[in-house]
CSV table of C-alpha atoms in Angstrom, one decimal:
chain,number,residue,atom,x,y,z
A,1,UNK,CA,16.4,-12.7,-13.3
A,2,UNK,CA,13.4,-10.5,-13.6
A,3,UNK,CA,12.2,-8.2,-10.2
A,4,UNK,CA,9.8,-10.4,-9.3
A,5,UNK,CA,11.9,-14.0,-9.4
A,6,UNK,CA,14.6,-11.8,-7.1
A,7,UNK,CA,11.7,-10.7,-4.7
A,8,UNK,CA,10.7,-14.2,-4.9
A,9,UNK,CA,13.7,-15.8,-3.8
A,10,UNK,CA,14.0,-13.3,-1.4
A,11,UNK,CA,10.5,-14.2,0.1
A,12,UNK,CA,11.3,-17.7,1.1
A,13,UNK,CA,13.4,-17.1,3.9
A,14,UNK,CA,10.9,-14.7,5.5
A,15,UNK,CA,9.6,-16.0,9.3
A,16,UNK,CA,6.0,-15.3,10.0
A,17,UNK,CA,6.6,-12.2,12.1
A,18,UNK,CA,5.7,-9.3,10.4
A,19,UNK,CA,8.0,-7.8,7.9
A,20,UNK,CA,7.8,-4.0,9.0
A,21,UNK,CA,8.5,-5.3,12.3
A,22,UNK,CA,11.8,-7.1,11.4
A,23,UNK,CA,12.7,-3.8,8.4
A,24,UNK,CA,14.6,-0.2,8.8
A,25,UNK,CA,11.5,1.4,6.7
A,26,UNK,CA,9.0,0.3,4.2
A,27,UNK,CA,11.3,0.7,1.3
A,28,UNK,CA,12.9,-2.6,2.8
A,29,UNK,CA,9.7,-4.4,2.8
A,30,UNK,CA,8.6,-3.3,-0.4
A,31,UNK,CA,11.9,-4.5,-1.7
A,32,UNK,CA,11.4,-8.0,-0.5
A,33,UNK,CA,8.0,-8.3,-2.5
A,34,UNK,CA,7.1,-6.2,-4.9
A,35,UNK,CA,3.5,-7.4,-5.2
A,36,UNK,CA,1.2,-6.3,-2.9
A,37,UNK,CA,-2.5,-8.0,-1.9
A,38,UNK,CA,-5.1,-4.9,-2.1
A,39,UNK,CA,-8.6,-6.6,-0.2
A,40,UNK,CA,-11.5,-5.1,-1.3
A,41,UNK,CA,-13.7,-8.2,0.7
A,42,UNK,CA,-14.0,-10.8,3.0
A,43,UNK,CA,-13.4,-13.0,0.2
A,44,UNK,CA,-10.4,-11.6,-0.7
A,45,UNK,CA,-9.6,-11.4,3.1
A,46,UNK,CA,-9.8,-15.2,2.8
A,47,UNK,CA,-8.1,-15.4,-0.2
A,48,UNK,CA,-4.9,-13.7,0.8
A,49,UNK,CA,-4.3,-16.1,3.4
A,50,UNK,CA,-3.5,-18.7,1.5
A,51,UNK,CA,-0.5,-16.8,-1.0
A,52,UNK,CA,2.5,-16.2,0.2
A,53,UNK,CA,1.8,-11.9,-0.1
A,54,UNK,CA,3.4,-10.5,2.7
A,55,UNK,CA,1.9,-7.1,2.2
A,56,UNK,CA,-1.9,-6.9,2.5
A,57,UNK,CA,-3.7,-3.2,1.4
A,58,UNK,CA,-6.9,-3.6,3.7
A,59,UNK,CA,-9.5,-1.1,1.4
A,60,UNK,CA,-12.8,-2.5,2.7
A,61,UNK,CA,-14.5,-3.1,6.2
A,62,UNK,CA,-16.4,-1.3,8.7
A,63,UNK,CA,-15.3,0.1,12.5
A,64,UNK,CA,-17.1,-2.7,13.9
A,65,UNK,CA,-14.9,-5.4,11.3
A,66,UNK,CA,-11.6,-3.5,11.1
A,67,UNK,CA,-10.4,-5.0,14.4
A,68,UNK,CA,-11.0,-8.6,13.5
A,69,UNK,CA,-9.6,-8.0,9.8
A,70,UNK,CA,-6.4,-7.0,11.2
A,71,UNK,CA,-6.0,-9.7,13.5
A,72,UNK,CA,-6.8,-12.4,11.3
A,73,UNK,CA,-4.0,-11.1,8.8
A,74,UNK,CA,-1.9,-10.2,11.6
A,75,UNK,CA,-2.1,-13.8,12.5
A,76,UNK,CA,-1.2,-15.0,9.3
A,77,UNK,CA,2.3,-13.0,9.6
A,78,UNK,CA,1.0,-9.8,7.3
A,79,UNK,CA,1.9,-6.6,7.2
A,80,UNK,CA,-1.1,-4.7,7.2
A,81,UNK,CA,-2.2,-1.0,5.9
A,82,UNK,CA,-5.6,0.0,6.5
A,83,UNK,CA,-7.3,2.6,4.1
A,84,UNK,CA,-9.3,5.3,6.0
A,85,UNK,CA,-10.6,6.5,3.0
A,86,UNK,CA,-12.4,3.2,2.7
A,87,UNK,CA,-13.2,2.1,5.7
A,88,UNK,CA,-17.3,2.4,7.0
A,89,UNK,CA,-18.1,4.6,9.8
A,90,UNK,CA,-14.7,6.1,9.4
A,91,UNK,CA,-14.3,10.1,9.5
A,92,UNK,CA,-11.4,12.1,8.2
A,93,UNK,CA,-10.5,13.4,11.5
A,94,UNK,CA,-7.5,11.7,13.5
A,95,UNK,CA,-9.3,10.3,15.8
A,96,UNK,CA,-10.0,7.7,13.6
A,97,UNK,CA,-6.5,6.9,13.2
A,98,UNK,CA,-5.8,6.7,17.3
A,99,UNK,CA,-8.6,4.2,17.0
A,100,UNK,CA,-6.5,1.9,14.9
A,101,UNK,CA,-3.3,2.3,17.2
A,102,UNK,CA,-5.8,1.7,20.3
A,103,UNK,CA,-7.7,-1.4,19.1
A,104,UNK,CA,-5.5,-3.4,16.8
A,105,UNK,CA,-2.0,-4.2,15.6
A,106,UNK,CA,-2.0,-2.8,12.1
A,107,UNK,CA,1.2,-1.8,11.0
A,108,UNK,CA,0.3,1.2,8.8
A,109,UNK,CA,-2.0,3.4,7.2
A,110,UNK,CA,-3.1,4.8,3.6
A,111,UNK,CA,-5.1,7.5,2.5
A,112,UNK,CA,-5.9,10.7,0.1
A,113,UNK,CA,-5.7,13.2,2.5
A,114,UNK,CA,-2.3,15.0,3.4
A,115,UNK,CA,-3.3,15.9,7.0
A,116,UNK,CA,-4.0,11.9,8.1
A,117,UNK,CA,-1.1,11.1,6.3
A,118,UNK,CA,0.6,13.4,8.2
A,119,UNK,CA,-0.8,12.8,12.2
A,120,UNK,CA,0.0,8.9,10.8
A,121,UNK,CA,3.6,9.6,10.7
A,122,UNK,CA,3.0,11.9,13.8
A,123,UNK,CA,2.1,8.4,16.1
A,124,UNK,CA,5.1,6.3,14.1
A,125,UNK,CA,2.7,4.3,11.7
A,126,UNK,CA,4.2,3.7,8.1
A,127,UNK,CA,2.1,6.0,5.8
A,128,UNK,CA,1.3,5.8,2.2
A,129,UNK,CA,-0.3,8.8,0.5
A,130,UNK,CA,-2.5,7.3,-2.1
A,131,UNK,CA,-2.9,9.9,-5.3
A,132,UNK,CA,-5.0,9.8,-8.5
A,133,UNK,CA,-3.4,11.0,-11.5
A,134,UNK,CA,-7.0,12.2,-13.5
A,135,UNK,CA,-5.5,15.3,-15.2
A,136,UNK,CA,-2.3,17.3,-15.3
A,137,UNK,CA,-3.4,19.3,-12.4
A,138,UNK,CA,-3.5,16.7,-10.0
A,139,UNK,CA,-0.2,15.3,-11.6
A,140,UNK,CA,1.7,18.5,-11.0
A,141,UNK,CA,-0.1,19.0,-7.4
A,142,UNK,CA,1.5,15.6,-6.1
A,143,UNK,CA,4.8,17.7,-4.9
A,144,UNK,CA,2.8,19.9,-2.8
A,145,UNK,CA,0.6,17.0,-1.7
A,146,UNK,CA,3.6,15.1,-0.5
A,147,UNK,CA,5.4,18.0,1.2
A,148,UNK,CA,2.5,18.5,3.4
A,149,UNK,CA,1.9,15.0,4.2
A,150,UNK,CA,5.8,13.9,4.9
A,151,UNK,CA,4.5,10.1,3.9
A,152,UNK,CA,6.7,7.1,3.7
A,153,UNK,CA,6.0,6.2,0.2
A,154,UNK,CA,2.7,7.8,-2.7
A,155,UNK,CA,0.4,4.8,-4.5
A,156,UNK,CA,0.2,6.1,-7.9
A,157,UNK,CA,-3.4,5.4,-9.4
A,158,UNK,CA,-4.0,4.0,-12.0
A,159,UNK,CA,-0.8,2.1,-11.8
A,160,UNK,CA,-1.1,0.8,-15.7
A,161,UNK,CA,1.0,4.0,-16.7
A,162,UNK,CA,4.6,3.6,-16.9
A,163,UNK,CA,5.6,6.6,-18.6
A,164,UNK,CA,4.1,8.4,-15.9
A,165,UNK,CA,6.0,6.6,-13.3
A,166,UNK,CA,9.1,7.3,-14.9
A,167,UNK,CA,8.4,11.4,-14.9
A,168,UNK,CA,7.5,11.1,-11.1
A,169,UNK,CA,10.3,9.1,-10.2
A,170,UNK,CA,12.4,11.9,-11.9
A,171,UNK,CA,10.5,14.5,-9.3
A,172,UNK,CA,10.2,13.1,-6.2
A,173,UNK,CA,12.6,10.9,-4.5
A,174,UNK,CA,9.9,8.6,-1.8
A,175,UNK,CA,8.9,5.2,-3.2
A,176,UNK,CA,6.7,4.9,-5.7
A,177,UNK,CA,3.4,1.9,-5.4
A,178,UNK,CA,1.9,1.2,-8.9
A,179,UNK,CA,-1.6,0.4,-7.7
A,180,UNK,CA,-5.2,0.1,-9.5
A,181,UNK,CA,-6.0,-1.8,-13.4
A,182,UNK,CA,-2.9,-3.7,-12.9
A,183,UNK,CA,-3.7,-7.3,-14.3
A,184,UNK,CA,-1.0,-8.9,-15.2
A,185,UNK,CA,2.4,-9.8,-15.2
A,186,UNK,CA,3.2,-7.2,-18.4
A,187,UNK,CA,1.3,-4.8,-16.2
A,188,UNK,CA,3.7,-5.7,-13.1
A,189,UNK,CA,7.4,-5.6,-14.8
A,190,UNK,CA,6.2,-2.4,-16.9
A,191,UNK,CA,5.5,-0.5,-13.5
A,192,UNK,CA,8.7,-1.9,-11.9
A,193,UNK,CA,10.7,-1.4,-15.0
A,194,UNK,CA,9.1,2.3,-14.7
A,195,UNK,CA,11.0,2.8,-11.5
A,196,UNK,CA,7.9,1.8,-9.0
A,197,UNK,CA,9.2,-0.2,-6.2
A,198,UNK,CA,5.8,-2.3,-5.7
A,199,UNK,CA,2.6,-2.8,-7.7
A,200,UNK,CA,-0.7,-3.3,-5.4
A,201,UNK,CA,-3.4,-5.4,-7.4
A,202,UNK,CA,-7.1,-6.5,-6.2
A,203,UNK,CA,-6.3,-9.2,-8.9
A,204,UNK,CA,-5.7,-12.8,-7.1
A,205,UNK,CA,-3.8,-13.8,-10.2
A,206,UNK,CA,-1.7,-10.9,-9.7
A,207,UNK,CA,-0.5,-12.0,-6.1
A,208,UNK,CA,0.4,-15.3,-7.7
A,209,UNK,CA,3.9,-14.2,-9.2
């Protein structure tokens, strides 16, 4: 039985309260499904509502929308990570981050920068560091960046690199998230075969299997 029929199987006896509510950590929910909705759109917002992804990557929306994004997924029994990096009229200060905890019910946050990651953890929200592997520098920098940001798990982009997860996964010992040009089911059972514990695909087909 591949990862994904397991994670599957797994799935169907999963209540509609959010799964880092019911968890230890986010390893446990990654483990339960390893395929995780990244929504770029309200489309997509719409879209994931009908699948039964439990984990929804929120990288789109504005501080006026955020609130009602979160809700609706929240709603739906999601567990919800908001991207500050993405997110308009959002700063890199942590302010932004007390805004979340203040007006809605997300359940965690992702971003590039070590510091937010950091405060994140500081007010108990799960925390991915998201990193992009563009050159050896930044490949060899992601043990610093982690140290510094003391997140939960790193989202490796591009995910479509197996080999590469299978040197960081030698490295580091925090979850690894395959996310970004994966397309397909090849794409998904190379990164998980790799040693990543979840993928995260803006492909709808993708949140299919």
């Amino acid at each position: 039985m591949s990862p994904l029929d397991t994670a599957s199987s797994q799935h169907k006896a999963a209540t509609s309260a959010s799964m880092l509510e019911r968890a230890a950590d986010i390893e446990e929910v990654l483990q339960l499904h390893p395929v995780i909705a990244s929504i770029k759109s309200e489309a997509d917002a719409k879209a994931v509502l009908q699948t039964q992804c439990p984990v929804v990557f929120v990288l789109f929306g504005s501080i006026l929308t955020i609130p009602t994004i979160v809700k609706t997924l929240k709603e739906a029994g999601k567990t919800v990570f908001v991207d500050l990096d993405l997110v308009e009229g959002f700063s890199s200060k942590t302010v932004t981050i007390d805004f979340l905890q203040a007006n809605t019910a997300l359940d965690g946050i992702l971003s590039t920068k070590a510091m937010m990651v950091k405060y994140a953890k500081s007010k108990q929200l799960a925390s991915i560091h998201r990193i992009f592997l563009v050159d050896s520098f930044s490949y060899h920098n992601l043990p610093k960046q982690l140290s510094i940001s003391g997140a939960d798990a790193v989202e490796i982009l591009p995910g479509c690199m197996p080999r590469v997860i299978s040197w960081i996964k030698e490295d580091i010992t925090l979850p690894v998230i395959a996310g970004g040009l994966v397309c397909d089911k090849q794409d998904v059972l190379n990164a998980l075969d790799a040693g990543a514990i979840a993928i995260a695909s803006s492909n709808r087909d993708v949140w299919q299997m």
